[in-house]
Amino acid sequence: MLYLSILIIGLLTGTFCRKISLFKKLDTSISATIWTMLFVFGVSIGSNKELVSNVGNIGLQAFILAFCGVAGSVLAASMAFSLFFKKKGGRHEK
């Protein structure tokens, strides 16, 4: 709940401060912050012996989850396309 509250407060602050020139210059600092966080995340993962020794199993599980997620999305998109956009004659409207 705390993280969601912080996110909502940041969203509201950003919405009200759109026209301030300081917030227009945040793109570069946001990118630098994300790169720094990714680096620190990598260092913390690399320093965990148990995690590094199980990276094969974790990677396989992550691959299976990602593959199933993409396959499910493609299946749902094709079902939605055929249900809503295809005409009975086999051609779809532009």
Coordinates of C-alpha atoms in Angstrom, one line a residue:
M1 CA 0.0 0.0 0.0
L2 CA 2.9 2.3 0.7
Y3 CA 4.4 1.9 -2.8
L4 CA 1.0 2.6 -4.4
S5 CA 0.5 5.7 -2.3
I6 CA 3.9 7.0 -3.2
L7 CA 3.2 6.3 -6.9
I8 CA -0.2 8.1 -6.7
I9 CA 1.4 11.1 -4.9
G10 CA 4.1 11.3 -7.6
L11 CA 1.5 11.1 -10.4
L12 CA -0.5 13.9 -8.9
T13 CA 2.6 16.0 -8.3
G14 CA 3.7 15.5 -11.9
T15 CA 0.2 16.3 -13.2
F16 CA 0.1 19.6 -11.3
C17 CA 3.7 20.6 -12.2
R18 CA 3.7 19.9 -16.0
K19 CA 4.3 23.5 -17.0
I20 CA 7.3 24.1 -14.6
S21 CA 10.5 24.1 -16.7
L22 CA 12.4 22.0 -14.1
F23 CA 10.1 19.1 -14.8
K24 CA 10.7 19.4 -18.5
K25 CA 14.4 18.8 -18.0
L26 CA 13.9 15.5 -16.0
D27 CA 14.2 13.2 -18.9
T28 CA 18.0 13.0 -18.7
S29 CA 18.0 12.6 -14.9
I30 CA 15.3 9.9 -15.1
S31 CA 17.4 7.9 -17.6
A32 CA 20.5 8.2 -15.5
T33 CA 18.5 7.1 -12.4
I34 CA 17.2 4.1 -14.2
W35 CA 20.6 3.1 -15.5
T36 CA 22.1 3.5 -12.0
M37 CA 19.3 1.4 -10.4
L38 CA 19.8 -1.4 -13.0
F39 CA 23.6 -1.4 -12.2
V40 CA 23.0 -1.6 -8.5
F41 CA 20.4 -4.3 -9.1
G42 CA 22.9 -6.3 -11.1
V43 CA 25.6 -5.9 -8.4
S44 CA 23.2 -7.1 -5.7
I45 CA 22.2 -10.1 -7.9
G46 CA 25.9 -10.9 -8.7
S47 CA 26.9 -10.8 -5.0
N48 CA 24.2 -13.4 -4.1
K49 CA 25.9 -16.8 -4.4
E50 CA 22.6 -18.8 -4.1
L51 CA 21.0 -16.8 -6.8
V52 CA 23.9 -17.0 -9.2
S53 CA 24.2 -20.8 -8.7
N54 CA 20.5 -21.2 -9.6
V55 CA 20.5 -18.8 -12.5
G56 CA 19.9 -21.7 -15.0
N57 CA 16.7 -22.8 -13.2
I58 CA 15.5 -19.3 -12.7
G59 CA 16.3 -18.3 -16.3
L60 CA 14.4 -21.4 -17.6
Q61 CA 11.4 -20.5 -15.4
A62 CA 11.5 -16.9 -16.6
F63 CA 11.7 -18.0 -20.2
I64 CA 8.7 -20.3 -19.8
L65 CA 6.7 -17.6 -18.2
A66 CA 7.6 -15.0 -20.8
F67 CA 6.9 -17.5 -23.7
C68 CA 3.5 -18.5 -22.2
G69 CA 2.6 -14.8 -21.7
V70 CA 3.5 -13.9 -25.3
A71 CA 1.7 -16.9 -26.7
G72 CA -1.4 -16.2 -24.7
S73 CA -1.3 -12.5 -25.8
V74 CA -1.0 -13.6 -29.5
L75 CA -3.8 -16.1 -29.1
A76 CA -6.1 -13.5 -27.4
A77 CA -5.3 -10.9 -30.1
S78 CA -6.0 -13.3 -32.9
M79 CA -9.3 -14.3 -31.3
A80 CA -10.2 -10.7 -30.8
F81 CA -9.3 -9.9 -34.4
S82 CA -11.4 -12.7 -35.8
L83 CA -14.3 -11.9 -33.5
F84 CA -14.4 -8.1 -34.0
F85 CA -12.7 -7.3 -37.3
K86 CA -13.1 -10.1 -39.8
K87 CA -16.1 -10.1 -42.1
K88 CA -18.0 -13.3 -42.8
G89 CA -16.8 -13.3 -46.4
G90 CA -13.2 -13.7 -45.3
R91 CA -12.0 -10.2 -45.9
H92 CA -11.6 -7.5 -43.3
E93 CA -12.5 -3.9 -43.6
K94 CA -9.9 -1.2 -43.7

